[in-house]
PDB file of C-alpha atoms in Angstrom:
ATOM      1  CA  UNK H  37       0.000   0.000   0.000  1.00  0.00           C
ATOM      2  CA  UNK H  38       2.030   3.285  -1.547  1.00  0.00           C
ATOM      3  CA  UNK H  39       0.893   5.942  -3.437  1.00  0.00           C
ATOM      4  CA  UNK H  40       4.422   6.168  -5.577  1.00  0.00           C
ATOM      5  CA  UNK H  41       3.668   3.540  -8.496  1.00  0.00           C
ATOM      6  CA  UNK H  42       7.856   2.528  -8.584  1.00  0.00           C
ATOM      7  CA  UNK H  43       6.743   0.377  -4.890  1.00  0.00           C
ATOM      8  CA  UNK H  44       4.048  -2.180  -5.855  1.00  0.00           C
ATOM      9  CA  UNK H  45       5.479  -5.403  -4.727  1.00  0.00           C
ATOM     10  CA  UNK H  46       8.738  -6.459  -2.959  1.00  0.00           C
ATOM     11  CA  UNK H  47      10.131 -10.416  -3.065  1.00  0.00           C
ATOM     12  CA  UNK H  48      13.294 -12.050  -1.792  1.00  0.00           C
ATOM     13  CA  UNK H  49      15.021 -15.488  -2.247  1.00  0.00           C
ATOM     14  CA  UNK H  50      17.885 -15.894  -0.060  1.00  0.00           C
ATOM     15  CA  UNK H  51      19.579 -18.241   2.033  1.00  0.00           C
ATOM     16  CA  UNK H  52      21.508 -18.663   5.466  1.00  0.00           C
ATOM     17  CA  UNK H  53      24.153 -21.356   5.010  1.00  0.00           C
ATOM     18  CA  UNK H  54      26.143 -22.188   8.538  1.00  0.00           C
ATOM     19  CA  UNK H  55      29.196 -23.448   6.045  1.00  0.00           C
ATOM     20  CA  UNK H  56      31.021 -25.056   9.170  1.00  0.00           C
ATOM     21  CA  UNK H  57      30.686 -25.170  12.488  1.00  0.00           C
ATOM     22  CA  UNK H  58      33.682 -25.349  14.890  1.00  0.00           C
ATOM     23  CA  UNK H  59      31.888 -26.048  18.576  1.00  0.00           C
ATOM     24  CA  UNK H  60      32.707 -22.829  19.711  1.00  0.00           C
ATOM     25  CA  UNK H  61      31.269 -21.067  16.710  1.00  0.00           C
ATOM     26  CA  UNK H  62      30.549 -21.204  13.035  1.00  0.00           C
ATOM     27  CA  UNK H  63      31.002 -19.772   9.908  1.00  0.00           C
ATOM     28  CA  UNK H  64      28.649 -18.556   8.072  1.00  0.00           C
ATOM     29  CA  UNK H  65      27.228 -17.462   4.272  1.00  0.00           C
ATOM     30  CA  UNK H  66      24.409 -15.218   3.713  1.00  0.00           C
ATOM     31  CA  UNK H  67      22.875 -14.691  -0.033  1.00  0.00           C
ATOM     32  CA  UNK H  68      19.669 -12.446  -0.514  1.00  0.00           C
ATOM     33  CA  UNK H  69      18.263 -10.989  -3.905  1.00  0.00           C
ATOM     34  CA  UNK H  70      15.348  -8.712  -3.586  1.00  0.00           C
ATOM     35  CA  UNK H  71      13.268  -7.231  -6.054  1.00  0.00           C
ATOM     36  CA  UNK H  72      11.350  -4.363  -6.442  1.00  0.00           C
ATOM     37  CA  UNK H  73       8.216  -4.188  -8.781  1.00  0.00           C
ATOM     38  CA  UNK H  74       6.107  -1.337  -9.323  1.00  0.00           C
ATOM     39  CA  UNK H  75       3.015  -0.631 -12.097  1.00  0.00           C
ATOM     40  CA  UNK H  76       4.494   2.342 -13.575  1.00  0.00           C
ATOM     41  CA  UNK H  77       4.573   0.289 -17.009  1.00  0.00           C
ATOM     42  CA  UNK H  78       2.575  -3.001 -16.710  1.00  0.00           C
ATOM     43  CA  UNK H  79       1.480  -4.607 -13.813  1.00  0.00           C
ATOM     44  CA  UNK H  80       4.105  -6.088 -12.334  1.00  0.00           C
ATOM     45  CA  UNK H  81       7.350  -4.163 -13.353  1.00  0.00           C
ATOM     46  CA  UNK H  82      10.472  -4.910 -12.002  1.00  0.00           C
ATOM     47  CA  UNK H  83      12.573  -2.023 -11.607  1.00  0.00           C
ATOM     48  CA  UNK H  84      15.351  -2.726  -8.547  1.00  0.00           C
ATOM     49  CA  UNK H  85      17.540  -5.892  -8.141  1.00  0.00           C
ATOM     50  CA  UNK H  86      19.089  -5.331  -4.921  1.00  0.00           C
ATOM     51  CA  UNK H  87      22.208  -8.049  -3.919  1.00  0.00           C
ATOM     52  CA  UNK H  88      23.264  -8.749  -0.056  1.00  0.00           C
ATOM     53  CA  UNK H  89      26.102 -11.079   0.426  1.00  0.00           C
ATOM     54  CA  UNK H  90      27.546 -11.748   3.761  1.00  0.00           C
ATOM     55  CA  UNK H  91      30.244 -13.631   5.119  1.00  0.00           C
ATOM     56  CA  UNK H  92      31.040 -14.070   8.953  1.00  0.00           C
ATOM     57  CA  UNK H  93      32.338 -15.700  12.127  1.00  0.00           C
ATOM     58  CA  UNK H  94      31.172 -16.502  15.224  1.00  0.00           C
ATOM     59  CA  UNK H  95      32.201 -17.180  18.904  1.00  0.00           C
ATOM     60  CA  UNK H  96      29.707 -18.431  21.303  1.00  0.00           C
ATOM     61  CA  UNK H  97      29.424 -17.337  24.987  1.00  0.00           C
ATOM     62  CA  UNK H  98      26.464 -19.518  26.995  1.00  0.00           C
ATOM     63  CA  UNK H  99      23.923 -18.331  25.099  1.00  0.00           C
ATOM     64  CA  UNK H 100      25.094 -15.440  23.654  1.00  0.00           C
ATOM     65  CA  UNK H 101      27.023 -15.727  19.836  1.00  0.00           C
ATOM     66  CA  UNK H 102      29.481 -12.746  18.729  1.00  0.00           C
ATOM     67  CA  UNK H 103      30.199 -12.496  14.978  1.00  0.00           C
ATOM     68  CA  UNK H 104      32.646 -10.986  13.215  1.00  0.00           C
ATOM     69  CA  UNK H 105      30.597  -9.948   9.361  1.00  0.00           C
ATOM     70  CA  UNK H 106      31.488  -8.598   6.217  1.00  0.00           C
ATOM     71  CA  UNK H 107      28.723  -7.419   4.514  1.00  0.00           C
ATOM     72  CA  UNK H 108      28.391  -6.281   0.734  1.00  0.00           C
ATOM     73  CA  UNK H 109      25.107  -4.736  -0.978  1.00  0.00           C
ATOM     74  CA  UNK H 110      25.101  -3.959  -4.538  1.00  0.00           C
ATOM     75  CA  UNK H 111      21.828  -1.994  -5.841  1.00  0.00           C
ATOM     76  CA  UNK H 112      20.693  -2.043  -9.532  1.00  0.00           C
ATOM     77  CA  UNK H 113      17.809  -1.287 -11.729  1.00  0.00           C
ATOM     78  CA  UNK H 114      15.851  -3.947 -13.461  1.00  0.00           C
ATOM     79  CA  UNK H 115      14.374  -3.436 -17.218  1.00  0.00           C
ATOM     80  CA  UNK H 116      16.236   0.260 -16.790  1.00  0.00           C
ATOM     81  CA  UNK H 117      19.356   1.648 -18.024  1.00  0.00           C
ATOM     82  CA  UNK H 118      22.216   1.989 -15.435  1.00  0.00           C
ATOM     83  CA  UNK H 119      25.703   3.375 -16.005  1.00  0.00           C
ATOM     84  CA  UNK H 120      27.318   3.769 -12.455  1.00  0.00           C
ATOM     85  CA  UNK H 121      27.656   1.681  -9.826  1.00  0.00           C
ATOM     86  CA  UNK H 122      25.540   1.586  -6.208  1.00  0.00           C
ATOM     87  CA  UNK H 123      27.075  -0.597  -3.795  1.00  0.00           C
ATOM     88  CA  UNK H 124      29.035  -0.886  -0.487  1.00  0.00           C
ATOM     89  CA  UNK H 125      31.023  -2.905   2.068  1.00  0.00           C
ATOM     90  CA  UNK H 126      30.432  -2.531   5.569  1.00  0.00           C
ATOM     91  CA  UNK H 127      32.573  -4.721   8.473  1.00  0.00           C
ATOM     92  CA  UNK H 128      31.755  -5.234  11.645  1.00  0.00           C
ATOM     93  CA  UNK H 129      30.472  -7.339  15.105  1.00  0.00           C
ATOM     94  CA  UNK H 130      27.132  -8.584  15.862  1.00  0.00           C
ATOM     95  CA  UNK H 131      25.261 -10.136  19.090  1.00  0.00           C
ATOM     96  CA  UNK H 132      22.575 -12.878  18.930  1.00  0.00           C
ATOM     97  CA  UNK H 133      20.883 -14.008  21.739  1.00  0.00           C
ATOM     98  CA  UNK H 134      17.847 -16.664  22.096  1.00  0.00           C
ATOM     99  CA  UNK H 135      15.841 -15.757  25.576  1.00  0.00           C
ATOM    100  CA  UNK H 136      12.390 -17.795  26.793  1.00  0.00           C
ATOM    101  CA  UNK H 137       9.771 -16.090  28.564  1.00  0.00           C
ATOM    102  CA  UNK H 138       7.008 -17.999  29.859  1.00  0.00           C
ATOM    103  CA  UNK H 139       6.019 -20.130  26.387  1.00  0.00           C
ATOM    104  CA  UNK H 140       7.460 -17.629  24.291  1.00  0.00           C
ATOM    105  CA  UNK H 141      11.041 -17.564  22.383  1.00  0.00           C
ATOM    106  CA  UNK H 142      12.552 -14.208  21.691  1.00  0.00           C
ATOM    107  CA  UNK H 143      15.439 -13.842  19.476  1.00  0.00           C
ATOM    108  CA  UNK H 144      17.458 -10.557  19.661  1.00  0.00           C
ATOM    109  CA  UNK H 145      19.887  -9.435  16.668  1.00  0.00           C
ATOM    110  CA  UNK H 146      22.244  -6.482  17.019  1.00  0.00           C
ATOM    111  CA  UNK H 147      24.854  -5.285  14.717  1.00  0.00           C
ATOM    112  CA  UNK H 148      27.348  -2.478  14.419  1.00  0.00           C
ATOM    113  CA  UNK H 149      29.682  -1.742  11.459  1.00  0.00           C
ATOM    114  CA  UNK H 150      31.363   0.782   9.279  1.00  0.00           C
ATOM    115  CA  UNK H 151      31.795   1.056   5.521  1.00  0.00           C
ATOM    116  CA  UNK H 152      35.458  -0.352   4.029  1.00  0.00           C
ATOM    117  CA  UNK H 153      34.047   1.025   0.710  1.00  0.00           C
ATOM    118  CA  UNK H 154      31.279   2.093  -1.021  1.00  0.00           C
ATOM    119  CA  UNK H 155      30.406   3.566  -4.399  1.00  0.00           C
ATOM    120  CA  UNK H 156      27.823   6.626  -5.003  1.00  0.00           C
ATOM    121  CA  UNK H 157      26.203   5.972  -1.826  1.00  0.00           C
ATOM    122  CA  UNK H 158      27.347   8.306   1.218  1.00  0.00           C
ATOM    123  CA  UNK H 159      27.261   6.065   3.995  1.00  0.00           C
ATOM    124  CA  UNK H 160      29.617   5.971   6.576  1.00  0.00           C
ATOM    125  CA  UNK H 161      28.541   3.483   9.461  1.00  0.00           C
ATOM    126  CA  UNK H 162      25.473   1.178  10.475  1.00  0.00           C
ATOM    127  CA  UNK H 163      23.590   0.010  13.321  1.00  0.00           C
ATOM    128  CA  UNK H 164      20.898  -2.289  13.124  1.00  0.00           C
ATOM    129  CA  UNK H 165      18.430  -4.092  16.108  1.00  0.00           C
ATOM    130  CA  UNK H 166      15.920  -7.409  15.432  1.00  0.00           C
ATOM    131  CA  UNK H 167      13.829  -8.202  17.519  1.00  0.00           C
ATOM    132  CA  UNK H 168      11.278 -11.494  17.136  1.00  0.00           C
ATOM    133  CA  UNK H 169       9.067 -13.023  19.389  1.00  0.00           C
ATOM    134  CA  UNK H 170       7.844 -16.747  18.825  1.00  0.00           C
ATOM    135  CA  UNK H 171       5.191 -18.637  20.922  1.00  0.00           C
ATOM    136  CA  UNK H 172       3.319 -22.209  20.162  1.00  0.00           C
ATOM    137  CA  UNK H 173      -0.398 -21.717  20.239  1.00  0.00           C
ATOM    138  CA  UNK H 174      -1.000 -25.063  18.432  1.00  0.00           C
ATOM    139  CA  UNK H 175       0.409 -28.424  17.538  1.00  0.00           C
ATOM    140  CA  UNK H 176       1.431 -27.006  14.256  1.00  0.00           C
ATOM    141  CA  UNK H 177       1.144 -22.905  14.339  1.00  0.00           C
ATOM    142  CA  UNK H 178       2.928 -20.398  15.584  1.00  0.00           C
ATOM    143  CA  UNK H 179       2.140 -16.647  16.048  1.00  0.00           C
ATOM    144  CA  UNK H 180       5.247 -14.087  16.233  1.00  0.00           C
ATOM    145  CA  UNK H 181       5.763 -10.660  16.440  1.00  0.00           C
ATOM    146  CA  UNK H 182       9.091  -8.651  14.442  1.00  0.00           C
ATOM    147  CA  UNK H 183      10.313  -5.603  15.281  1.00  0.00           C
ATOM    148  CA  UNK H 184      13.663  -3.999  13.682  1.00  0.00           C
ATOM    149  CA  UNK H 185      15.099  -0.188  13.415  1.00  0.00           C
ATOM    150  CA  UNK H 186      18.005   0.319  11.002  1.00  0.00           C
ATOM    151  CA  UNK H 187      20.670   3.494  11.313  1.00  0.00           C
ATOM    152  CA  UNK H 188      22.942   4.881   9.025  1.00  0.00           C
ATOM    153  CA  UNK H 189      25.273   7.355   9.145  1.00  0.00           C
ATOM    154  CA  UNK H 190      25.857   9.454   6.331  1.00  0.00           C
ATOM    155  CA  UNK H 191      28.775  11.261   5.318  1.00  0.00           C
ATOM    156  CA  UNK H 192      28.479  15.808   5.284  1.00  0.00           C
ATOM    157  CA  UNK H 193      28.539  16.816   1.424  1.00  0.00           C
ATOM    158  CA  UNK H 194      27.734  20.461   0.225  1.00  0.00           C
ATOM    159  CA  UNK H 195      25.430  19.037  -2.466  1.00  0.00           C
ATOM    160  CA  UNK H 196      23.188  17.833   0.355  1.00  0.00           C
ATOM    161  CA  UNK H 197      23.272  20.233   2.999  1.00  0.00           C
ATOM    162  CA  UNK H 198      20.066  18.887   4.848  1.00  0.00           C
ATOM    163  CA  UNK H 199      20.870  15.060   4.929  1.00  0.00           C
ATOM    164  CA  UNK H 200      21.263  13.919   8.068  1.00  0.00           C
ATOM    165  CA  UNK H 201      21.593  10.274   9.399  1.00  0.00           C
ATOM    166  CA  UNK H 202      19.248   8.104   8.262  1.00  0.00           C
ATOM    167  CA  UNK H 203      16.429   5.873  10.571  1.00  0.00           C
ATOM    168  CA  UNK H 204      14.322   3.213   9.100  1.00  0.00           C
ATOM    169  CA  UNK H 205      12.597   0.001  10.412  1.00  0.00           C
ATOM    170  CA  UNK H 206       9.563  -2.614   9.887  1.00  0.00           C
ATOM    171  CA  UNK H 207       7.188  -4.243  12.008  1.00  0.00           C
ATOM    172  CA  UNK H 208       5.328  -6.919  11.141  1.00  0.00           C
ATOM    173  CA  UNK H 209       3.055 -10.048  13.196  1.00  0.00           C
ATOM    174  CA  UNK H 210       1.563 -12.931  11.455  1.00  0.00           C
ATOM    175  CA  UNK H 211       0.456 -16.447  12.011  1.00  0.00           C
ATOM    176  CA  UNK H 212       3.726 -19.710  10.715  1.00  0.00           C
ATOM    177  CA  UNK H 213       2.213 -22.592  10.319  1.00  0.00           C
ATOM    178  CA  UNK H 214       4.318 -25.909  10.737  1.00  0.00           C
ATOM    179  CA  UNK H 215       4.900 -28.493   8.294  1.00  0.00           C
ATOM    180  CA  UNK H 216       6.956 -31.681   7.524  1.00  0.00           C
ATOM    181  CA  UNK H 217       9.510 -30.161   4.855  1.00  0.00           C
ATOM    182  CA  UNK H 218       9.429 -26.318   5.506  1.00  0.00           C
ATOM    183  CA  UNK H 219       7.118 -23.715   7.362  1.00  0.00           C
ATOM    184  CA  UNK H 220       5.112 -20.799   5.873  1.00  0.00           C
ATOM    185  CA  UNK H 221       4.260 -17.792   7.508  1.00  0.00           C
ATOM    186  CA  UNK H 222       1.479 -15.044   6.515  1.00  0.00           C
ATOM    187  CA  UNK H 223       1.929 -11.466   7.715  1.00  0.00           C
ATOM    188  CA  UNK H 224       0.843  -8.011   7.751  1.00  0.00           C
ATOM    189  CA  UNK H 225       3.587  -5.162   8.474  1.00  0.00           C
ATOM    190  CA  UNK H 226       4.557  -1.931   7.946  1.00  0.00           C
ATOM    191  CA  UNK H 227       8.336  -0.484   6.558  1.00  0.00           C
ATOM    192  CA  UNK H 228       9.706   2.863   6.584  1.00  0.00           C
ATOM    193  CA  UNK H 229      12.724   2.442   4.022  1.00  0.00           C
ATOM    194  CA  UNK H 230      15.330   5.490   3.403  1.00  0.00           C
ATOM    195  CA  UNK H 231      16.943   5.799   0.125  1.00  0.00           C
ATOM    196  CA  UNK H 232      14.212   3.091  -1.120  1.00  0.00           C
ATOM    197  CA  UNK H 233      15.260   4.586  -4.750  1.00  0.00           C
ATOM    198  CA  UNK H 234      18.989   3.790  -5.909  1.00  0.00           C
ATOM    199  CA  UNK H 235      18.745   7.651  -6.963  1.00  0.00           C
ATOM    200  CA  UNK H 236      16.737   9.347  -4.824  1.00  0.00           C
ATOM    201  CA  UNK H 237      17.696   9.960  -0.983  1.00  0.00           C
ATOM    202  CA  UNK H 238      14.020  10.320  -0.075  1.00  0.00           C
ATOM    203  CA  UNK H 239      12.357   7.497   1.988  1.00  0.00           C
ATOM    204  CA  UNK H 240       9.290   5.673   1.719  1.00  0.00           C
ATOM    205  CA  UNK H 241       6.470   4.205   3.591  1.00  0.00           C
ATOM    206  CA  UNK H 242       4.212   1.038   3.189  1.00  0.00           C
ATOM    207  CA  UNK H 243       1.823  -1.456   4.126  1.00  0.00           C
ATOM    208  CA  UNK H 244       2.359  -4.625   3.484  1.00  0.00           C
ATOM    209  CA  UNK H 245       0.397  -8.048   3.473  1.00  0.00           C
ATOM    210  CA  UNK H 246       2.177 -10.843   2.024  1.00  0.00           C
ATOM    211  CA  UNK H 247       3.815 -14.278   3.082  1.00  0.00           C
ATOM    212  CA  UNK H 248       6.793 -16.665   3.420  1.00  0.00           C
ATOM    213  CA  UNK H 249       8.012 -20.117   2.591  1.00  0.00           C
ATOM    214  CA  UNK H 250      11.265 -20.866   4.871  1.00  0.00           C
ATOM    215  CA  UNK H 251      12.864 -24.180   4.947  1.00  0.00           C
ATOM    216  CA  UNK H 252      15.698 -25.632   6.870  1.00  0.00           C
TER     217      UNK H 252
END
């Protein structure tokens, strides 16, 4: 739900691949490709192909894990002409933690990092917090809750005297139901997104209803 036509529809297909794990920690893979569709030209029209790759490594304390990431993003458009390159590089540390309350599980994600290198993007450093909230109400369904704020520094230029460091985050609840080979989850949410256009630094605001296929 958006007035701007260019934000119709948003997909991902992606993975999380522990490549080894060491007893003390693992290391990890991340691959994610979203895209973008809008109805500016037919009715589904892709026009962003955004890349996240992610490598890490982790060290586990009780129930606490510490990671060490790199993290790339690469932003293009889809059926549109492009001639420079959007992307960046950010490293850093991150915290996960698994708590129980009562019947509910509540997994907590926290990251810090700064940008190695980036191109046409003014970024200089990123914060991000995840927040999700599990509990059983059935043999075979679950009902969560998801709650995540992203931060970005920016970089001062002259050409963009106003920008400032930019906030954006998405909640979202739904019911995941249970089954043999995978899970599948139906949600409604709503995102605040800055820079949701590779060239525009304005943000953007939706609704969203949509669901989930996750297997393990």
């Amino acid at each position: 739900a958006n007035d701007d036509q260019r934000f119709s529809w948003d997909t991902h297909f992606g993975g999380d691949i522990d490549v080894v794990d060491y007893v003390y920690g693992r290391a990890a893979t991340v691959m994610d490709y979203e895209a973008v569709l809008g109805n500016e030209i037919r009715p589904f029209d892709p026009n962003q192909g955004n890349y996240i790759l992610e490598l890490s490594g982790s060290y586990r304390i009780k129930r606490t894990e510490v990671a060490g990431i790199f993290h790339h993003v690469s932003r293009h458009l889809s059926d549109r002409p492009k001639v420079m390159a959007i992307a960046w590089n950010i490293l850093g540390v991150r915290l996960l933690r698994e708590a129980t309350l009562k019947k509910a599980t509540i997994d907590m994600v926290a990251d810090f990092g700064g940008t190695t290198q980036k191109s046409n993007v003014d970024y200089r450093w990123s914060g991000n917090v995840d927040v999700l909230v599990r509990r059983q109400v059935a043999p075979r369904a679950t009902v969560f809750a998801r709650g995540s704020g992203h931060l970005m520094s920016v970089v001062p230029s002259p050409a963009l005297t106003k920008r400032h460091a930019q906030t954006g985050g998405v909640v979202e609840g739904g019911v995941r139901i249970l089954g043999e080979a995978g899970v599948g989850e139906l949600f409604v949410g709503y995102e605040h997104r800055f820079d949701a256009s590779p060239f525009g630094f304005v943000p953007e605001r939706w609704f969203m209803v949509g669901f989930r296929v996750l297997r393990r």
